[in-house]
């Protein structure tokens, strides 16, 4: 099969990804073998490739927004899936099931958690494997390219929206407007929120306006009204003070990324007083995934995608790094 592996992590402009041909992977106990139909290009992939995240598996195949067809279920006792089924393969790949976090429903905090495209080979390839317990059934009414970004961008945005504690009919600010944000905005709008978008790219601002948000401005501009909640999707710590200052009393800022540049010093009165809160987001649970995909079944989301052939995976990551597209890039083998 064709695949891409991380060589020596570094700037995407220095070609840290290498294309290769290698045998189709063998599924382990409890795993499904699947043919990749589409794989979303996530900013987390960029963090893995560029070394912003520590190496968990040397020369890993990135990719964790995978739409795939089940080819083999022989290595599992009971999966609920059959050969030929279309499944989703997300970021979260394994949790221990017995630690305090797993027992209380916070499996995203499991210290033994493992991740597709970081701890195990992912979807920048023609075939991959997934533990059957962590494969996801998919909503109908979407094609493969539209489904791929739902499997991380959509799910993590859904969790970030929960962490932001947006009240019913509240006012939400979104900082950065890429693959995750453009889906999260639609969830918030469907729930009756007013949404204000702060982002740098012209194409991203145009997409936000087309989706019906209340206002769009540059990343560091103040929104036109106080926010009840905000989500920072851009991995830019310098935006944290701007987002906190835009919150009203009791407001919450959720940091949605797995990586963030350093946050500048905060002024207590300007940024935190009056019970403003700052929360991080760590991965997601399978409950988050099922809830979001059920929402996507009930509410037809507009998923903006830009297809790239598998042979152009390095170009897709470079374009993501440089903000050359709105919405999400998707690799199609």
Short mmCIF file of C-alpha atoms in Angstrom, two decimals:
data_model
loop_
_atom_site.label_atom_id
_atom_site.label_comp_id
_atom_site.label_asym_id
_atom_site.label_seq_id
_atom_site.Cartn_x
_atom_site.Cartn_y
_atom_site.Cartn_z
CA UNK A 1 0.00 0.00 0.00
CA UNK A 2 0.94 3.67 -0.29
CA UNK A 3 1.50 5.58 2.95
CA UNK A 4 3.23 8.62 4.44
CA UNK A 5 5.47 8.42 7.50
CA UNK A 6 7.05 11.09 9.66
CA UNK A 7 10.81 11.04 9.17
CA UNK A 8 12.56 13.55 11.38
CA UNK A 9 9.98 15.94 12.83
CA UNK A 10 10.39 19.54 11.74
CA UNK A 11 8.83 22.40 9.81
CA UNK A 12 6.44 21.16 7.13
CA UNK A 13 8.33 23.37 4.68
CA UNK A 14 11.39 21.12 5.19
CA UNK A 15 9.52 17.99 4.03
CA UNK A 16 9.45 15.92 7.25
CA UNK A 17 6.90 13.53 5.73
CA UNK A 18 8.11 10.75 3.46
CA UNK A 19 6.03 8.69 1.02
CA UNK A 20 6.55 4.94 0.99
CA UNK A 21 5.16 1.62 -0.22
CA UNK A 22 4.78 -1.13 2.38
CA UNK A 23 2.67 -4.19 3.26
CA UNK A 24 -0.94 -3.80 4.31
CA UNK A 25 -1.02 -3.80 8.15
CA UNK A 26 -2.05 -6.88 10.12
CA UNK A 27 -4.83 -6.22 12.64
CA UNK A 28 -4.07 -7.18 16.23
CA UNK A 29 -6.43 -8.81 18.73
CA UNK A 30 -9.72 -6.93 18.90
CA UNK A 31 -8.92 -4.86 15.81
CA UNK A 32 -10.60 -4.34 12.46
CA UNK A 33 -8.73 -4.06 9.17
CA UNK A 34 -10.15 -1.26 7.04
CA UNK A 35 -9.61 0.37 3.66
CA UNK A 36 -9.28 4.15 3.93
CA UNK A 37 -11.91 6.00 1.90
CA UNK A 38 -11.03 9.50 3.11
CA UNK A 39 -8.86 11.04 5.82
CA UNK A 40 -9.21 14.57 7.11
CA UNK A 41 -6.12 16.74 7.53
CA UNK A 42 -6.16 18.03 11.10
CA UNK A 43 -3.97 20.65 12.76
CA UNK A 44 -3.00 17.96 15.27
CA UNK A 45 -1.39 16.08 12.36
CA UNK A 46 0.68 19.19 11.73
CA UNK A 47 1.72 19.29 15.42
CA UNK A 48 2.79 15.61 15.21
CA UNK A 49 4.73 16.14 11.98
CA UNK A 50 6.43 19.36 13.09
CA UNK A 51 7.36 18.05 16.54
CA UNK A 52 5.13 20.33 18.62
CA UNK A 53 3.91 17.13 20.28
CA UNK A 54 6.41 14.63 21.75
CA UNK A 55 7.11 11.54 19.66
CA UNK A 56 4.97 8.61 20.78
CA UNK A 57 5.73 6.28 17.85
CA UNK A 58 8.75 6.84 15.67
CA UNK A 59 8.01 7.22 11.97
CA UNK A 60 4.26 7.12 12.59
CA UNK A 61 1.68 7.35 9.81
CA UNK A 62 -0.39 10.46 10.74
CA UNK A 63 -4.11 10.90 10.31
CA UNK A 64 -7.08 10.36 12.63
CA UNK A 65 -10.18 11.65 10.82
CA UNK A 66 -10.64 8.43 8.89
CA UNK A 67 -13.65 7.20 6.97
CA UNK A 68 -13.04 3.56 6.09
CA UNK A 69 -14.60 0.34 4.85
CA UNK A 70 -14.31 -2.74 7.07
CA UNK A 71 -12.40 -5.53 5.31
CA UNK A 72 -11.75 -8.02 8.11
CA UNK A 73 -13.40 -8.71 11.47
CA UNK A 74 -11.70 -12.06 12.16
CA UNK A 75 -9.48 -10.66 14.94
CA UNK A 76 -12.44 -9.54 17.08
CA UNK A 77 -14.84 -11.50 19.26
CA UNK A 78 -17.81 -9.18 18.79
CA UNK A 79 -17.69 -5.85 17.03
CA UNK A 80 -21.15 -4.83 15.93
CA UNK A 81 -19.56 -4.23 12.53
CA UNK A 82 -19.58 -6.40 9.42
CA UNK A 83 -17.34 -6.60 6.38
CA UNK A 84 -18.33 -3.80 4.02
CA UNK A 85 -19.56 -1.43 6.72
CA UNK A 86 -18.47 2.20 6.56
CA UNK A 87 -16.94 3.27 9.88
CA UNK A 88 -15.24 6.25 11.45
CA UNK A 89 -11.77 5.93 12.97
CA UNK A 90 -11.15 8.86 15.33
CA UNK A 91 -8.29 10.27 17.42
CA UNK A 92 -9.09 8.34 20.63
CA UNK A 93 -7.95 4.76 20.13
CA UNK A 94 -7.58 3.15 23.56
CA UNK A 95 -8.32 3.75 27.23
CA UNK A 96 -7.65 1.40 30.13
CA UNK A 97 -11.25 1.22 31.36
CA UNK A 98 -10.24 0.77 35.01
CA UNK A 99 -8.57 3.99 36.19
CA UNK A 100 -10.42 6.60 38.24
CA UNK A 101 -11.03 8.73 35.16
CA UNK A 102 -12.46 5.89 33.07
CA UNK A 103 -14.68 4.80 35.96
CA UNK A 104 -16.18 8.28 36.35
CA UNK A 105 -16.85 8.82 32.63
CA UNK A 106 -13.78 10.98 31.92
CA UNK A 107 -11.91 8.51 29.73
CA UNK A 108 -10.37 11.42 27.82
CA UNK A 109 -8.13 11.92 30.90
CA UNK A 110 -7.07 8.26 31.13
CA UNK A 111 -3.28 8.16 31.71
CA UNK A 112 -3.13 5.03 29.55
CA UNK A 113 -4.98 6.56 26.60
CA UNK A 114 -3.59 6.08 23.11
CA UNK A 115 -4.29 7.89 19.86
CA UNK A 116 -4.57 7.15 16.14
CA UNK A 117 -1.85 8.83 14.11
CA UNK A 118 0.31 9.44 17.22
CA UNK A 119 0.62 6.16 19.15
CA UNK A 120 -0.46 3.96 16.22
CA UNK A 121 -0.40 4.33 12.45
CA UNK A 122 -3.28 6.36 11.06
CA UNK A 123 -5.01 7.30 7.85
CA UNK A 124 -2.36 8.85 5.61
CA UNK A 125 -2.35 5.45 3.94
CA UNK A 126 -4.56 3.18 1.86
CA UNK A 127 -5.29 0.75 4.71
CA UNK A 128 -5.28 0.95 8.49
CA UNK A 129 -6.50 -0.83 11.63
CA UNK A 130 -8.66 0.22 14.56
CA UNK A 131 -9.72 -1.38 17.85
CA UNK A 132 -13.34 -2.34 17.23
CA UNK A 133 -14.43 -0.79 20.54
CA UNK A 134 -13.28 2.63 19.34
CA UNK A 135 -14.63 2.52 15.78
CA UNK A 136 -17.67 4.72 15.24
CA UNK A 137 -20.87 4.21 13.23
CA UNK A 138 -21.42 7.14 10.90
CA UNK A 139 -24.43 9.36 10.16
CA UNK A 140 -26.14 8.99 6.82
CA UNK A 141 -26.61 11.72 4.22
CA UNK A 142 -22.94 12.73 3.98
CA UNK A 143 -20.31 11.58 1.51
CA UNK A 144 -16.90 10.28 2.61
CA UNK A 145 -15.19 13.66 2.26
CA UNK A 146 -17.84 15.40 4.36
CA UNK A 147 -17.71 12.76 7.08
CA UNK A 148 -13.95 12.86 7.61
CA UNK A 149 -13.72 16.27 9.40
CA UNK A 150 -16.61 15.32 11.68
CA UNK A 151 -14.39 12.65 13.29
CA UNK A 152 -12.09 15.06 15.09
CA UNK A 153 -12.77 18.64 14.08
CA UNK A 154 -16.46 18.13 14.75
CA UNK A 155 -16.13 16.00 17.87
CA UNK A 156 -13.49 18.15 19.60
CA UNK A 157 -15.43 21.30 18.73
CA UNK A 158 -18.52 19.75 20.28
CA UNK A 159 -16.61 19.01 23.48
CA UNK A 160 -15.07 22.49 23.48
CA UNK A 161 -18.56 23.99 23.21
CA UNK A 162 -19.55 22.03 26.29
CA UNK A 163 -16.43 23.17 28.16
CA UNK A 164 -17.25 26.78 27.23
CA UNK A 165 -20.54 26.48 29.15
CA UNK A 166 -22.55 28.47 26.63
CA UNK A 167 -25.95 29.35 28.16
CA UNK A 168 -29.16 28.85 26.20
CA UNK A 169 -29.51 31.68 23.71
CA UNK A 170 -26.11 33.03 24.76
CA UNK A 171 -23.35 34.89 22.94
CA UNK A 172 -20.34 32.87 21.74
CA UNK A 173 -17.01 34.16 20.45
CA UNK A 174 -14.87 31.95 18.23
CA UNK A 175 -11.17 32.71 17.75
CA UNK A 176 -9.74 31.05 14.65
CA UNK A 177 -12.07 29.64 12.01
CA UNK A 178 -10.78 26.43 10.44
CA UNK A 179 -12.11 22.90 10.14
CA UNK A 180 -13.29 22.57 13.73
CA UNK A 181 -14.62 26.09 14.23
CA UNK A 182 -16.80 26.12 11.12
CA UNK A 183 -18.62 23.03 12.42
CA UNK A 184 -18.85 24.23 16.02
CA UNK A 185 -20.36 27.52 14.90
CA UNK A 186 -23.16 25.62 13.20
CA UNK A 187 -23.89 23.62 16.36
CA UNK A 188 -24.07 26.83 18.40
CA UNK A 189 -26.29 28.56 15.81
CA UNK A 190 -28.65 25.55 15.76
CA UNK A 191 -28.97 25.95 19.54
CA UNK A 192 -30.02 29.59 19.21
CA UNK A 193 -26.73 31.31 20.05
CA UNK A 194 -25.39 34.51 18.58
CA UNK A 195 -21.89 33.84 17.26
CA UNK A 196 -19.06 36.31 16.68
CA UNK A 197 -15.94 35.18 14.82
CA UNK A 198 -12.45 36.61 15.21
CA UNK A 199 -9.97 35.19 12.69
CA UNK A 200 -7.09 36.24 10.45
CA UNK A 201 -7.85 34.76 7.02
CA UNK A 202 -10.01 36.43 4.41
CA UNK A 203 -11.40 33.11 3.15
CA UNK A 204 -12.19 32.03 6.71
CA UNK A 205 -14.02 35.29 7.40
CA UNK A 206 -16.03 34.87 4.21
CA UNK A 207 -16.99 31.31 5.18
CA UNK A 208 -18.07 32.45 8.66
CA UNK A 209 -20.27 35.16 7.18
CA UNK A 210 -21.80 32.69 4.73
CA UNK A 211 -22.73 30.38 7.63
CA UNK A 212 -24.78 33.15 9.22
CA UNK A 213 -22.75 34.31 12.21
CA UNK A 214 -23.62 37.69 13.71
CA UNK A 215 -20.27 39.36 13.03
CA UNK A 216 -16.82 38.67 11.66
CA UNK A 217 -13.62 40.60 12.40
CA UNK A 218 -9.87 40.22 12.62
CA UNK A 219 -8.35 37.94 15.24
CA UNK A 220 -7.42 40.66 17.74
CA UNK A 221 -10.45 42.89 17.22
CA UNK A 222 -13.04 43.08 20.03
CA UNK A 223 -16.46 41.59 19.27
CA UNK A 224 -19.40 44.02 19.06
CA UNK A 225 -20.91 42.82 22.36
CA UNK A 226 -19.77 41.06 25.52
CA UNK A 227 -19.43 37.31 25.25
CA UNK A 228 -20.98 34.71 27.53
CA UNK A 229 -18.52 32.10 26.27
CA UNK A 230 -15.57 31.85 23.90
CA UNK A 231 -13.56 29.09 22.26
CA UNK A 232 -9.99 29.54 21.09
CA UNK A 233 -9.28 27.23 18.16
CA UNK A 234 -6.19 29.01 16.85
CA UNK A 235 -3.04 27.61 18.56
CA UNK A 236 -1.94 31.15 19.41
CA UNK A 237 -1.45 31.93 23.09
CA UNK A 238 -1.31 35.67 22.40
CA UNK A 239 -5.06 35.59 21.69
CA UNK A 240 -5.95 34.38 25.19
CA UNK A 241 -5.91 37.86 26.81
CA UNK A 242 -8.05 39.25 23.97
CA UNK A 243 -10.62 36.48 24.41
CA UNK A 244 -10.72 36.80 28.20
CA UNK A 245 -11.14 40.56 28.01
CA UNK A 246 -14.10 40.09 25.67
CA UNK A 247 -15.96 37.92 28.21
CA UNK A 248 -18.65 39.32 30.43
CA UNK A 249 -18.94 38.48 34.13
CA UNK A 250 -19.00 34.74 34.75
CA UNK A 251 -17.93 34.00 31.18
CA UNK A 252 -15.84 30.99 30.18
CA UNK A 253 -13.03 30.64 27.64
CA UNK A 254 -12.29 27.11 26.40
CA UNK A 255 -8.92 26.37 24.78
CA UNK A 256 -9.70 23.74 22.16
CA UNK A 257 -6.24 22.82 20.85
CA UNK A 258 -3.84 20.08 21.89
CA UNK A 259 -0.97 22.57 21.48
CA UNK A 260 -0.79 26.30 22.24
CA UNK A 261 2.03 28.80 22.07
CA UNK A 262 2.90 30.59 25.31
CA UNK A 263 0.22 32.77 26.90
CA UNK A 264 1.37 36.32 27.76
CA UNK A 265 1.03 37.56 31.37
CA UNK A 266 -2.56 38.17 32.38
CA UNK A 267 -3.88 41.16 34.30
CA UNK A 268 -6.19 39.94 37.04
CA UNK A 269 -8.65 42.84 36.83
CA UNK A 270 -8.83 43.00 33.02
CA UNK A 271 -8.79 39.30 32.23
CA UNK A 272 -9.98 37.16 35.15
CA UNK A 273 -11.87 39.12 37.81
CA UNK A 274 -15.69 38.82 38.06
CA UNK A 275 -15.42 35.04 37.91
CA UNK A 276 -14.28 34.69 34.34
CA UNK A 277 -12.98 31.16 33.77
CA UNK A 278 -10.24 29.65 31.62
CA UNK A 279 -10.60 25.95 30.71
CA UNK A 280 -8.60 23.56 28.58
CA UNK A 281 -9.94 20.73 26.43
CA UNK A 282 -8.24 17.33 26.39
CA UNK A 283 -9.29 14.92 23.65
CA UNK A 284 -12.85 13.60 23.93
CA UNK A 285 -14.82 10.65 25.19
CA UNK A 286 -16.71 8.13 23.11
CA UNK A 287 -19.90 9.61 24.55
CA UNK A 288 -18.90 12.99 23.05
CA UNK A 289 -18.36 11.32 19.70
CA UNK A 290 -21.69 9.51 19.69
CA UNK A 291 -23.59 12.62 20.80
CA UNK A 292 -22.01 14.80 18.13
CA UNK A 293 -22.53 12.28 15.33
CA UNK A 294 -26.17 11.95 16.42
CA UNK A 295 -26.45 15.75 16.21
CA UNK A 296 -24.95 15.61 12.70
CA UNK A 297 -27.59 13.02 11.77
CA UNK A 298 -30.41 15.25 13.00
CA UNK A 299 -29.01 18.57 11.71
CA UNK A 300 -27.52 18.62 8.23
CA UNK A 301 -24.18 20.38 8.72
CA UNK A 302 -22.49 22.24 5.90
CA UNK A 303 -19.02 20.70 5.78
CA UNK A 304 -16.57 22.74 3.70
CA UNK A 305 -13.84 20.48 2.33
CA UNK A 306 -10.95 20.66 -0.09
CA UNK A 307 -9.89 17.29 -1.54
CA UNK A 308 -6.27 16.29 -2.05
CA UNK A 309 -5.05 13.02 -3.48
CA UNK A 310 -3.10 10.84 -1.05
CA UNK A 311 0.03 11.59 -3.09
CA UNK A 312 -0.29 15.27 -2.05
CA UNK A 313 -0.53 14.79 1.72
CA UNK A 314 2.56 16.92 2.30
CA UNK A 315 1.07 19.75 0.23
CA UNK A 316 -2.21 19.54 2.16
CA UNK A 317 -0.36 19.97 5.47
CA UNK A 318 1.67 22.84 4.05
CA UNK A 319 -1.48 24.58 2.84
CA UNK A 320 -3.03 24.09 6.29
CA UNK A 321 0.05 25.55 7.96
CA UNK A 322 -0.05 28.63 5.75
CA UNK A 323 -3.82 29.14 5.89
CA UNK A 324 -4.36 28.61 2.17
CA UNK A 325 -7.89 27.22 2.44
CA UNK A 326 -11.05 27.62 4.49
CA UNK A 327 -12.85 24.69 6.11
CA UNK A 328 -10.95 21.38 6.06
CA UNK A 329 -8.62 19.51 3.72
CA UNK A 330 -9.36 15.82 3.09
CA UNK A 331 -7.07 13.18 1.61
CA UNK A 332 -8.76 10.80 -0.82
CA UNK A 333 -6.72 7.69 -1.73
#
